[in-house]
């Protein structure tokens, strides 16, 4: 029975391997030597061919030219006596054989050989030819056969000698290798036997060491290893009991960890390298509304369910759970579900030893947290420009003044009011107006240094807060901002628009010692800059001119105060009609002031409302108007309803809803007959506060309308946020409705979206029949404008005397 290679002894393997190596080396040596010999013989044959050709050419060229055929025959016979040439045939230029030696002239010559000598072919003759020339004239051709027998014999002799020498060397080396192999393997066999005893658990084995060579050192190392193994086994046996105790502790820890993970709000899934679930807590199932995952399930069973719950753009991030885990933590991803939730996904790799790289997937539902952050952001930021709003500015200003007071530094406040913005807004429309405000905000922000901030206070008013500033720097900043805003250009289809700005500068502690006074000073300085010609800036001054300006404003404040006290505020009413049949639905109350110096002159709101808003007396005017309107409602038929405008300042008055509840209760007026109009720009300056305020008004039973709709940024988004009953489309969209297709598109969109949100739509500034017909075609619900009559103090009584339908 043949023994396999693995069954051979080491000694046999060494001898066999060395013999094979020697055989291979000998064979390679013989082959290389043979090839070298063949190359040498071929070079020798080439040299011999050149010599024969040179000899023949010299010997036969002249006789052939003289046609001395006898001499030619003798020459060929003489040359062919060499054993290396088998035959010679000479042909003249007409290809006629004129002499031959060693070849029958009647026979056909064999085919000429094209290349070098081939010692392997059967034919031992190399058939060649060459032309015979005298100068440049070809006289004929010589065909000759060169014998290769001598070359073949030389090669054979060389091979025989090489094989003999190689065989002798092989036999000698085999004998030497046998001796060496025995000497080496004798000690190795002893080590193998000792290793077998160690494998059986006998660690007292000892191998005798008699030499200091590698084998001897190996034996000594074995003895040390056996001794060390004995000590290790004893230590392992001693620690086995301790390991059992540790295992019990680990099991207790695992139980506690499982309970802890199960109580966490984060959804956790621990998967191995093959995406099989090792652990999943109940929060994961709760977040994704799936059954709890049992260990062993593959994530491919769960991931498709999760993918169907998220937005398509986030599907790839959920599907990443099926990919092999990387060695680095994955970046947190926010997944948005179809039902509006936000789930943060992150991955933490976990090494599993030889089992590969596992991973833990964390899913946190942060929807409530994001909503809280958004509400906090909206409370302090302007939604159009993302700048701080008035409330955010006041908080930052208060903190800056406190810090400046502690460090004895300065704080500069710059009030900015855009020049000619209303004109640009009316010419190009509110959409371009919003673009101008955004561009101005971006420009102002780009001019700020670290620590400085920009705020939008509402409308076209901005503010810049510069803490820790030197006393002479605010003027440089103001001049730079004026130039930056003046450089802005806005292209419209018909013309290029530009705006400027007027800036008022006030500094703490030079001009004021608290935030309210500093705001008042900056506002006063801005008013002075605007009065001085616009597109410039002015610092707050307490000199005579400032006193005059302050006196003028105080005069207006006093006039407004006296008008309220002396009952010189009057109400005019303008009717609002149903678009379907043009019957009166309700009226809008418009406040006017009777001039104290000329009782026949009635001042429009544009002359006194701005001063009232700056001084804060607009709140008193609002309360007077609402109290007067409630009195009118109490004195008229129950079918009469009045819409009243509420200023942005009153929107910030937390006591206003209580005041309104009291006067409605005192006069026993149905709150549903009072419609309260808030401008869109005032509502979106602090949408969260506006939302709460609107909720309080609606809880009283009053209807709430959003006035000037479309003038603000993201109007449709705000319409969804603010729970109002109706919207009144800004008159800028109505005036050119017939000629402006863009306005028609905007108005149609506003009507459709408002109706889809179950809100009615009012269009103001209807001044002709054509505009009315267009609005009716677009589906507007109510219309208002000069086409139906001018506002007047008696409009309410006149319309009330006619039968009208209850709204």
JSON list of N, CA, C and O in Angstrom, two decimals, residues 704-751:
[
{"chain": "A", "resi": 704, "resn": "UNK", "atom": "N", "xyz": [-62.09, 86.99, 13.49]},
{"chain": "A", "resi": 704, "resn": "UNK", "atom": "CA", "xyz": [-60.79, 87.62, 13.26]},
{"chain": "A", "resi": 704, "resn": "UNK", "atom": "C", "xyz": [-60.46, 87.55, 11.78]},
{"chain": "A", "resi": 704, "resn": "UNK", "atom": "O", "xyz": [-60.52, 86.47, 11.18]},
{"chain": "A", "resi": 705, "resn": "UNK", "atom": "N", "xyz": [-60.14, 88.73, 11.21]},
{"chain": "A", "resi": 705, "resn": "UNK", "atom": "CA", "xyz": [-59.77, 88.80, 9.78]},
{"chain": "A", "resi": 705, "resn": "UNK", "atom": "C", "xyz": [-58.29, 89.19, 9.68]},
{"chain": "A", "resi": 705, "resn": "UNK", "atom": "O", "xyz": [-57.78, 89.95, 10.51]},
{"chain": "A", "resi": 706, "resn": "UNK", "atom": "N", "xyz": [-57.65, 88.67, 8.64]},
{"chain": "A", "resi": 706, "resn": "UNK", "atom": "CA", "xyz": [-56.24, 89.01, 8.37]},
{"chain": "A", "resi": 706, "resn": "UNK", "atom": "C", "xyz": [-56.22, 90.04, 7.25]},
{"chain": "A", "resi": 706, "resn": "UNK", "atom": "O", "xyz": [-56.52, 89.74, 6.10]},
{"chain": "A", "resi": 707, "resn": "UNK", "atom": "N", "xyz": [-55.88, 91.28, 7.61]},
{"chain": "A", "resi": 707, "resn": "UNK", "atom": "CA", "xyz": [-55.93, 92.40, 6.66]},
{"chain": "A", "resi": 707, "resn": "UNK", "atom": "C", "xyz": [-54.63, 92.46, 5.85]},
{"chain": "A", "resi": 707, "resn": "UNK", "atom": "O", "xyz": [-53.59, 91.94, 6.27]},
{"chain": "A", "resi": 708, "resn": "UNK", "atom": "N", "xyz": [-54.71, 93.15, 4.69]},
{"chain": "A", "resi": 708, "resn": "UNK", "atom": "CA", "xyz": [-53.54, 93.34, 3.81]},
{"chain": "A", "resi": 708, "resn": "UNK", "atom": "C", "xyz": [-52.88, 92.02, 3.46]},
{"chain": "A", "resi": 708, "resn": "UNK", "atom": "O", "xyz": [-51.65, 91.91, 3.39]},
{"chain": "A", "resi": 709, "resn": "UNK", "atom": "N", "xyz": [-53.68, 90.98, 3.25]},
{"chain": "A", "resi": 709, "resn": "UNK", "atom": "CA", "xyz": [-53.10, 89.64, 3.00]},
{"chain": "A", "resi": 709, "resn": "UNK", "atom": "C", "xyz": [-52.35, 89.65, 1.66]},
{"chain": "A", "resi": 709, "resn": "UNK", "atom": "O", "xyz": [-52.82, 90.19, 0.67]},
{"chain": "A", "resi": 710, "resn": "UNK", "atom": "N", "xyz": [-51.18, 89.03, 1.68]},
{"chain": "A", "resi": 710, "resn": "UNK", "atom": "CA", "xyz": [-50.32, 88.98, 0.49]},
{"chain": "A", "resi": 710, "resn": "UNK", "atom": "C", "xyz": [-49.17, 89.96, 0.58]},
{"chain": "A", "resi": 710, "resn": "UNK", "atom": "O", "xyz": [-48.24, 89.88, -0.22]},
{"chain": "A", "resi": 711, "resn": "UNK", "atom": "N", "xyz": [-49.22, 90.88, 1.55]},
{"chain": "A", "resi": 711, "resn": "UNK", "atom": "CA", "xyz": [-48.14, 91.87, 1.65]},
{"chain": "A", "resi": 711, "resn": "UNK", "atom": "C", "xyz": [-46.94, 91.33, 2.38]},
{"chain": "A", "resi": 711, "resn": "UNK", "atom": "O", "xyz": [-45.85, 91.88, 2.28]},
{"chain": "A", "resi": 712, "resn": "UNK", "atom": "N", "xyz": [-47.11, 90.25, 3.10]},
{"chain": "A", "resi": 712, "resn": "UNK", "atom": "CA", "xyz": [-46.01, 89.70, 3.89]},
{"chain": "A", "resi": 712, "resn": "UNK", "atom": "C", "xyz": [-45.38, 88.50, 3.22]},
{"chain": "A", "resi": 712, "resn": "UNK", "atom": "O", "xyz": [-45.87, 87.95, 2.24]},
{"chain": "A", "resi": 713, "resn": "UNK", "atom": "N", "xyz": [-44.26, 88.10, 3.78]},
{"chain": "A", "resi": 713, "resn": "UNK", "atom": "CA", "xyz": [-43.50, 86.96, 3.28]},
{"chain": "A", "resi": 713, "resn": "UNK", "atom": "C", "xyz": [-44.17, 85.66, 3.75]},
{"chain": "A", "resi": 713, "resn": "UNK", "atom": "O", "xyz": [-44.66, 85.56, 4.86]},
{"chain": "A", "resi": 714, "resn": "UNK", "atom": "N", "xyz": [-44.19, 84.66, 2.87]},
{"chain": "A", "resi": 714, "resn": "UNK", "atom": "CA", "xyz": [-44.75, 83.35, 3.20]},
{"chain": "A", "resi": 714, "resn": "UNK", "atom": "C", "xyz": [-46.19, 83.48, 3.68]},
{"chain": "A", "resi": 714, "resn": "UNK", "atom": "O", "xyz": [-46.59, 82.92, 4.70]},
{"chain": "A", "resi": 715, "resn": "UNK", "atom": "N", "xyz": [-47.00, 84.25, 2.93]},
{"chain": "A", "resi": 715, "resn": "UNK", "atom": "CA", "xyz": [-48.37, 84.51, 3.36]},
{"chain": "A", "resi": 715, "resn": "UNK", "atom": "C", "xyz": [-49.16, 83.22, 3.52]},
{"chain": "A", "resi": 715, "resn": "UNK", "atom": "O", "xyz": [-49.90, 83.05, 4.49]},
{"chain": "A", "resi": 716, "resn": "UNK", "atom": "N", "xyz": [-49.02, 82.31, 2.56]},
{"chain": "A", "resi": 716, "resn": "UNK", "atom": "CA", "xyz": [-49.81, 81.08, 2.60]},
{"chain": "A", "resi": 716, "resn": "UNK", "atom": "C", "xyz": [-49.43, 80.23, 3.81]},
{"chain": "A", "resi": 716, "resn": "UNK", "atom": "O", "xyz": [-50.28, 79.62, 4.46]},
{"chain": "A", "resi": 717, "resn": "UNK", "atom": "N", "xyz": [-48.13, 80.19, 4.12]},
{"chain": "A", "resi": 717, "resn": "UNK", "atom": "CA", "xyz": [-47.69, 79.41, 5.28]},
{"chain": "A", "resi": 717, "resn": "UNK", "atom": "C", "xyz": [-48.26, 80.01, 6.56]},
{"chain": "A", "resi": 717, "resn": "UNK", "atom": "O", "xyz": [-48.70, 79.29, 7.46]},
{"chain": "A", "resi": 718, "resn": "UNK", "atom": "N", "xyz": [-48.29, 81.35, 6.65]},
{"chain": "A", "resi": 718, "resn": "UNK", "atom": "CA", "xyz": [-48.83, 81.99, 7.84]},
{"chain": "A", "resi": 718, "resn": "UNK", "atom": "C", "xyz": [-50.34, 81.79, 7.93]},
{"chain": "A", "resi": 718, "resn": "UNK", "atom": "O", "xyz": [-50.90, 81.70, 9.01]},
{"chain": "A", "resi": 719, "resn": "UNK", "atom": "N", "xyz": [-51.00, 81.70, 6.78]},
{"chain": "A", "resi": 719, "resn": "UNK", "atom": "CA", "xyz": [-52.44, 81.50, 6.77]},
{"chain": "A", "resi": 719, "resn": "UNK", "atom": "C", "xyz": [-52.80, 80.17, 7.43]},
{"chain": "A", "resi": 719, "resn": "UNK", "atom": "O", "xyz": [-53.80, 80.06, 8.14]},
{"chain": "A", "resi": 720, "resn": "UNK", "atom": "N", "xyz": [-51.95, 79.17, 7.21]},
{"chain": "A", "resi": 720, "resn": "UNK", "atom": "CA", "xyz": [-52.18, 77.87, 7.84]},
{"chain": "A", "resi": 720, "resn": "UNK", "atom": "C", "xyz": [-51.93, 77.94, 9.33]},
{"chain": "A", "resi": 720, "resn": "UNK", "atom": "O", "xyz": [-52.60, 77.29, 10.13]},
{"chain": "A", "resi": 721, "resn": "UNK", "atom": "N", "xyz": [-50.94, 78.76, 9.73]},
{"chain": "A", "resi": 721, "resn": "UNK", "atom": "CA", "xyz": [-50.58, 78.84, 11.14]},
{"chain": "A", "resi": 721, "resn": "UNK", "atom": "C", "xyz": [-51.59, 79.66, 11.94]},
{"chain": "A", "resi": 721, "resn": "UNK", "atom": "O", "xyz": [-51.93, 79.30, 13.07]},
{"chain": "A", "resi": 722, "resn": "UNK", "atom": "N", "xyz": [-52.09, 80.77, 11.35]},
{"chain": "A", "resi": 722, "resn": "UNK", "atom": "CA", "xyz": [-52.96, 81.68, 12.08]},
{"chain": "A", "resi": 722, "resn": "UNK", "atom": "C", "xyz": [-54.42, 81.28, 11.87]},
{"chain": "A", "resi": 722, "resn": "UNK", "atom": "O", "xyz": [-54.91, 81.22, 10.74]},
{"chain": "A", "resi": 723, "resn": "UNK", "atom": "N", "xyz": [-55.12, 81.04, 12.95]},
{"chain": "A", "resi": 723, "resn": "UNK", "atom": "CA", "xyz": [-56.50, 80.54, 12.89]},
{"chain": "A", "resi": 723, "resn": "UNK", "atom": "C", "xyz": [-57.46, 81.73, 12.77]},
{"chain": "A", "resi": 723, "resn": "UNK", "atom": "O", "xyz": [-58.10, 82.15, 13.75]},
{"chain": "A", "resi": 724, "resn": "UNK", "atom": "N", "xyz": [-57.58, 82.29, 11.56]},
{"chain": "A", "resi": 724, "resn": "UNK", "atom": "CA", "xyz": [-58.46, 83.42, 11.33]},
{"chain": "A", "resi": 724, "resn": "UNK", "atom": "C", "xyz": [-59.68, 82.96, 10.55]},
{"chain": "A", "resi": 724, "resn": "UNK", "atom": "O", "xyz": [-59.70, 81.89, 9.95]},
{"chain": "A", "resi": 725, "resn": "UNK", "atom": "N", "xyz": [-60.72, 83.82, 10.56]},
{"chain": "A", "resi": 725, "resn": "UNK", "atom": "CA", "xyz": [-61.96, 83.47, 9.88]},
{"chain": "A", "resi": 725, "resn": "UNK", "atom": "C", "xyz": [-61.96, 83.92, 8.42]},
{"chain": "A", "resi": 725, "resn": "UNK", "atom": "O", "xyz": [-62.62, 83.31, 7.58]},
{"chain": "A", "resi": 726, "resn": "UNK", "atom": "N", "xyz": [-61.25, 85.02, 8.13]},
{"chain": "A", "resi": 726, "resn": "UNK", "atom": "CA", "xyz": [-61.30, 85.58, 6.78]},
{"chain": "A", "resi": 726, "resn": "UNK", "atom": "C", "xyz": [-59.98, 86.26, 6.48]},
{"chain": "A", "resi": 726, "resn": "UNK", "atom": "O", "xyz": [-59.22, 86.62, 7.39]},
{"chain": "A", "resi": 727, "resn": "UNK", "atom": "N", "xyz": [-59.72, 86.43, 5.19]},
{"chain": "A", "resi": 727, "resn": "UNK", "atom": "CA", "xyz": [-58.57, 87.22, 4.77]},
{"chain": "A", "resi": 727, "resn": "UNK", "atom": "C", "xyz": [-59.07, 88.36, 3.89]},
{"chain": "A", "resi": 727, "resn": "UNK", "atom": "O", "xyz": [-60.06, 88.21, 3.17]},
{"chain": "A", "resi": 728, "resn": "UNK", "atom": "N", "xyz": [-58.41, 89.51, 4.00]},
{"chain": "A", "resi": 728, "resn": "UNK", "atom": "CA", "xyz": [-58.72, 90.65, 3.14]},
{"chain": "A", "resi": 728, "resn": "UNK", "atom": "C", "xyz": [-57.49, 90.88, 2.26]},
{"chain": "A", "resi": 728, "resn": "UNK", "atom": "O", "xyz": [-56.41, 91.23, 2.75]},
{"chain": "A", "resi": 729, "resn": "UNK", "atom": "N", "xyz": [-57.66, 90.65, 0.96]},
{"chain": "A", "resi": 729, "resn": "UNK", "atom": "CA", "xyz": [-56.53, 90.74, 0.02]},
{"chain": "A", "resi": 729, "resn": "UNK", "atom": "C", "xyz": [-56.05, 92.18, -0.06]},
{"chain": "A", "resi": 729, "resn": "UNK", "atom": "O", "xyz": [-56.84, 93.13, -0.17]},
{"chain": "A", "resi": 730, "resn": "UNK", "atom": "N", "xyz": [-54.75, 92.35, 0.00]},
{"chain": "A", "resi": 730, "resn": "UNK", "atom": "CA", "xyz": [-54.13, 93.68, -0.05]},
{"chain": "A", "resi": 730, "resn": "UNK", "atom": "C", "xyz": [-54.58, 94.41, -1.33]},
{"chain": "A", "resi": 730, "resn": "UNK", "atom": "O", "xyz": [-54.59, 93.84, -2.42]},
{"chain": "A", "resi": 731, "resn": "UNK", "atom": "N", "xyz": [-54.94, 95.69, -1.17]},
{"chain": "A", "resi": 731, "resn": "UNK", "atom": "CA", "xyz": [-55.45, 96.47, -2.30]},
{"chain": "A", "resi": 731, "resn": "UNK", "atom": "C", "xyz": [-54.46, 96.61, -3.43]},
{"chain": "A", "resi": 731, "resn": "UNK", "atom": "O", "xyz": [-54.86, 96.86, -4.58]},
{"chain": "A", "resi": 732, "resn": "UNK", "atom": "N", "xyz": [-53.15, 96.43, -3.18]},
{"chain": "A", "resi": 732, "resn": "UNK", "atom": "CA", "xyz": [-52.16, 96.55, -4.25]},
{"chain": "A", "resi": 732, "resn": "UNK", "atom": "C", "xyz": [-52.39, 95.50, -5.32]},
{"chain": "A", "resi": 732, "resn": "UNK", "atom": "O", "xyz": [-52.03, 95.70, -6.49]},
{"chain": "A", "resi": 733, "resn": "UNK", "atom": "N", "xyz": [-52.96, 94.36, -4.95]},
{"chain": "A", "resi": 733, "resn": "UNK", "atom": "CA", "xyz": [-53.24, 93.31, -5.93]},
{"chain": "A", "resi": 733, "resn": "UNK", "atom": "C", "xyz": [-54.53, 93.58, -6.71]},
{"chain": "A", "resi": 733, "resn": "UNK", "atom": "O", "xyz": [-54.74, 93.02, -7.78]},
{"chain": "A", "resi": 734, "resn": "UNK", "atom": "N", "xyz": [-55.41, 94.44, -6.14]},
{"chain": "A", "resi": 734, "resn": "UNK", "atom": "CA", "xyz": [-56.73, 94.65, -6.74]},
{"chain": "A", "resi": 734, "resn": "UNK", "atom": "C", "xyz": [-56.72, 95.82, -7.71]},
{"chain": "A", "resi": 734, "resn": "UNK", "atom": "O", "xyz": [-57.41, 95.80, -8.74]},
{"chain": "A", "resi": 735, "resn": "UNK", "atom": "N", "xyz": [-55.93, 96.86, -7.43]},
{"chain": "A", "resi": 735, "resn": "UNK", "atom": "CA", "xyz": [-55.99, 98.10, -8.22]},
{"chain": "A", "resi": 735, "resn": "UNK", "atom": "C", "xyz": [-55.76, 97.83, -9.71]},
{"chain": "A", "resi": 735, "resn": "UNK", "atom": "O", "xyz": [-56.46, 98.38, -10.56]},
{"chain": "A", "resi": 736, "resn": "UNK", "atom": "N", "xyz": [-54.76, 97.04, -10.04]},
{"chain": "A", "resi": 736, "resn": "UNK", "atom": "CA", "xyz": [-54.43, 96.79, -11.45]},
{"chain": "A", "resi": 736, "resn": "UNK", "atom": "C", "xyz": [-54.83, 95.39, -11.89]},
{"chain": "A", "resi": 736, "resn": "UNK", "atom": "O", "xyz": [-54.19, 94.79, -12.76]},
{"chain": "A", "resi": 737, "resn": "UNK", "atom": "N", "xyz": [-55.90, 94.90, -11.33]},
{"chain": "A", "resi": 737, "resn": "UNK", "atom": "CA", "xyz": [-56.29, 93.51, -11.60]},
{"chain": "A", "resi": 737, "resn": "UNK", "atom": "C", "xyz": [-56.61, 93.29, -13.07]},
{"chain": "A", "resi": 737, "resn": "UNK", "atom": "O", "xyz": [-56.32, 92.23, -13.63]},
{"chain": "A", "resi": 738, "resn": "UNK", "atom": "N", "xyz": [-57.20, 94.29, -13.72]},
{"chain": "A", "resi": 738, "resn": "UNK", "atom": "CA", "xyz": [-57.59, 94.11, -15.12]},
{"chain": "A", "resi": 738, "resn": "UNK", "atom": "C", "xyz": [-56.38, 94.03, -16.05]},
{"chain": "A", "resi": 738, "resn": "UNK", "atom": "O", "xyz": [-56.37, 93.26, -17.01]},
{"chain": "A", "resi": 739, "resn": "UNK", "atom": "N", "xyz": [-55.35, 94.81, -15.76]},
{"chain": "A", "resi": 739, "resn": "UNK", "atom": "CA", "xyz": [-54.22, 94.91, -16.69]},
{"chain": "A", "resi": 739, "resn": "UNK", "atom": "C", "xyz": [-53.03, 94.04, -16.30]},
{"chain": "A", "resi": 739, "resn": "UNK", "atom": "O", "xyz": [-52.13, 93.83, -17.11]},
{"chain": "A", "resi": 740, "resn": "UNK", "atom": "N", "xyz": [-53.00, 93.55, -15.08]},
{"chain": "A", "resi": 740, "resn": "UNK", "atom": "CA", "xyz": [-51.82, 92.80, -14.60]},
{"chain": "A", "resi": 740, "resn": "UNK", "atom": "C", "xyz": [-52.20, 91.33, -14.43]},
{"chain": "A", "resi": 740, "resn": "UNK", "atom": "O", "xyz": [-52.89, 90.94, -13.49]},
{"chain": "A", "resi": 741, "resn": "UNK", "atom": "N", "xyz": [-51.72, 90.49, -15.37]},
{"chain": "A", "resi": 741, "resn": "UNK", "atom": "CA", "xyz": [-52.03, 89.05, -15.29]},
{"chain": "A", "resi": 741, "resn": "UNK", "atom": "C", "xyz": [-51.38, 88.40, -14.08]},
{"chain": "A", "resi": 741, "resn": "UNK", "atom": "O", "xyz": [-51.91, 87.43, -13.53]},
{"chain": "A", "resi": 742, "resn": "UNK", "atom": "N", "xyz": [-50.23, 88.92, -13.66]},
{"chain": "A", "resi": 742, "resn": "UNK", "atom": "CA", "xyz": [-49.57, 88.35, -12.48]},
{"chain": "A", "resi": 742, "resn": "UNK", "atom": "C", "xyz": [-50.42, 88.54, -11.24]},
{"chain": "A", "resi": 742, "resn": "UNK", "atom": "O", "xyz": [-50.57, 87.63, -10.41]},
{"chain": "A", "resi": 743, "resn": "UNK", "atom": "N", "xyz": [-50.98, 89.75, -11.10]},
{"chain": "A", "resi": 743, "resn": "UNK", "atom": "CA", "xyz": [-51.87, 90.01, -9.97]},
{"chain": "A", "resi": 743, "resn": "UNK", "atom": "C", "xyz": [-53.08, 89.09, -9.99]},
{"chain": "A", "resi": 743, "resn": "UNK", "atom": "O", "xyz": [-53.53, 88.59, -8.96]},
{"chain": "A", "resi": 744, "resn": "UNK", "atom": "N", "xyz": [-53.63, 88.86, -11.19]},
{"chain": "A", "resi": 744, "resn": "UNK", "atom": "CA", "xyz": [-54.79, 87.96, -11.29]},
{"chain": "A", "resi": 744, "resn": "UNK", "atom": "C", "xyz": [-54.41, 86.56, -10.82]},
{"chain": "A", "resi": 744, "resn": "UNK", "atom": "O", "xyz": [-55.20, 85.88, -10.15]},
{"chain": "A", "resi": 745, "resn": "UNK", "atom": "N", "xyz": [-53.21, 86.12, -11.20]},
{"chain": "A", "resi": 745, "resn": "UNK", "atom": "CA", "xyz": [-52.76, 84.79, -10.79]},
{"chain": "A", "resi": 745, "resn": "UNK", "atom": "C", "xyz": [-52.61, 84.73, -9.26]},
{"chain": "A", "resi": 745, "resn": "UNK", "atom": "O", "xyz": [-53.04, 83.76, -8.63]},
{"chain": "A", "resi": 746, "resn": "UNK", "atom": "N", "xyz": [-52.04, 85.77, -8.67]},
{"chain": "A", "resi": 746, "resn": "UNK", "atom": "CA", "xyz": [-51.87, 85.79, -7.22]},
{"chain": "A", "resi": 746, "resn": "UNK", "atom": "C", "xyz": [-53.23, 85.80, -6.52]},
{"chain": "A", "resi": 746, "resn": "UNK", "atom": "O", "xyz": [-53.45, 85.07, -5.55]},
{"chain": "A", "resi": 747, "resn": "UNK", "atom": "N", "xyz": [-54.14, 86.64, -7.01]},
{"chain": "A", "resi": 747, "resn": "UNK", "atom": "CA", "xyz": [-55.45, 86.73, -6.37]},
{"chain": "A", "resi": 747, "resn": "UNK", "atom": "C", "xyz": [-56.19, 85.41, -6.47]},
{"chain": "A", "resi": 747, "resn": "UNK", "atom": "O", "xyz": [-56.79, 84.93, -5.49]},
{"chain": "A", "resi": 748, "resn": "UNK", "atom": "N", "xyz": [-56.13, 84.75, -7.64]},
{"chain": "A", "resi": 748, "resn": "UNK", "atom": "CA", "xyz": [-56.79, 83.45, -7.80]},
{"chain": "A", "resi": 748, "resn": "UNK", "atom": "C", "xyz": [-56.21, 82.43, -6.84]},
{"chain": "A", "resi": 748, "resn": "UNK", "atom": "O", "xyz": [-56.94, 81.63, -6.23]},
{"chain": "A", "resi": 749, "resn": "UNK", "atom": "N", "xyz": [-54.89, 82.45, -6.68]},
{"chain": "A", "resi": 749, "resn": "UNK", "atom": "CA", "xyz": [-54.25, 81.50, -5.77]},
{"chain": "A", "resi": 749, "resn": "UNK", "atom": "C", "xyz": [-54.67, 81.76, -4.33]},
{"chain": "A", "resi": 749, "resn": "UNK", "atom": "O", "xyz": [-54.95, 80.82, -3.57]},
{"chain": "A", "resi": 750, "resn": "UNK", "atom": "N", "xyz": [-54.70, 83.04, -3.94]},
{"chain": "A", "resi": 750, "resn": "UNK", "atom": "CA", "xyz": [-55.12, 83.37, -2.57]},
{"chain": "A", "resi": 750, "resn": "UNK", "atom": "C", "xyz": [-56.54, 82.88, -2.31]},
{"chain": "A", "resi": 750, "resn": "UNK", "atom": "O", "xyz": [-56.83, 82.30, -1.25]},
{"chain": "A", "resi": 751, "resn": "UNK", "atom": "N", "xyz": [-57.43, 83.12, -3.25]},
{"chain": "A", "resi": 751, "resn": "UNK", "atom": "CA", "xyz": [-58.84, 82.72, -3.07]},
{"chain": "A", "resi": 751, "resn": "UNK", "atom": "C", "xyz": [-58.95, 81.21, -2.95]},
{"chain": "A", "resi": 751, "resn": "UNK", "atom": "O", "xyz": [-59.62, 80.68, -2.06]}
]
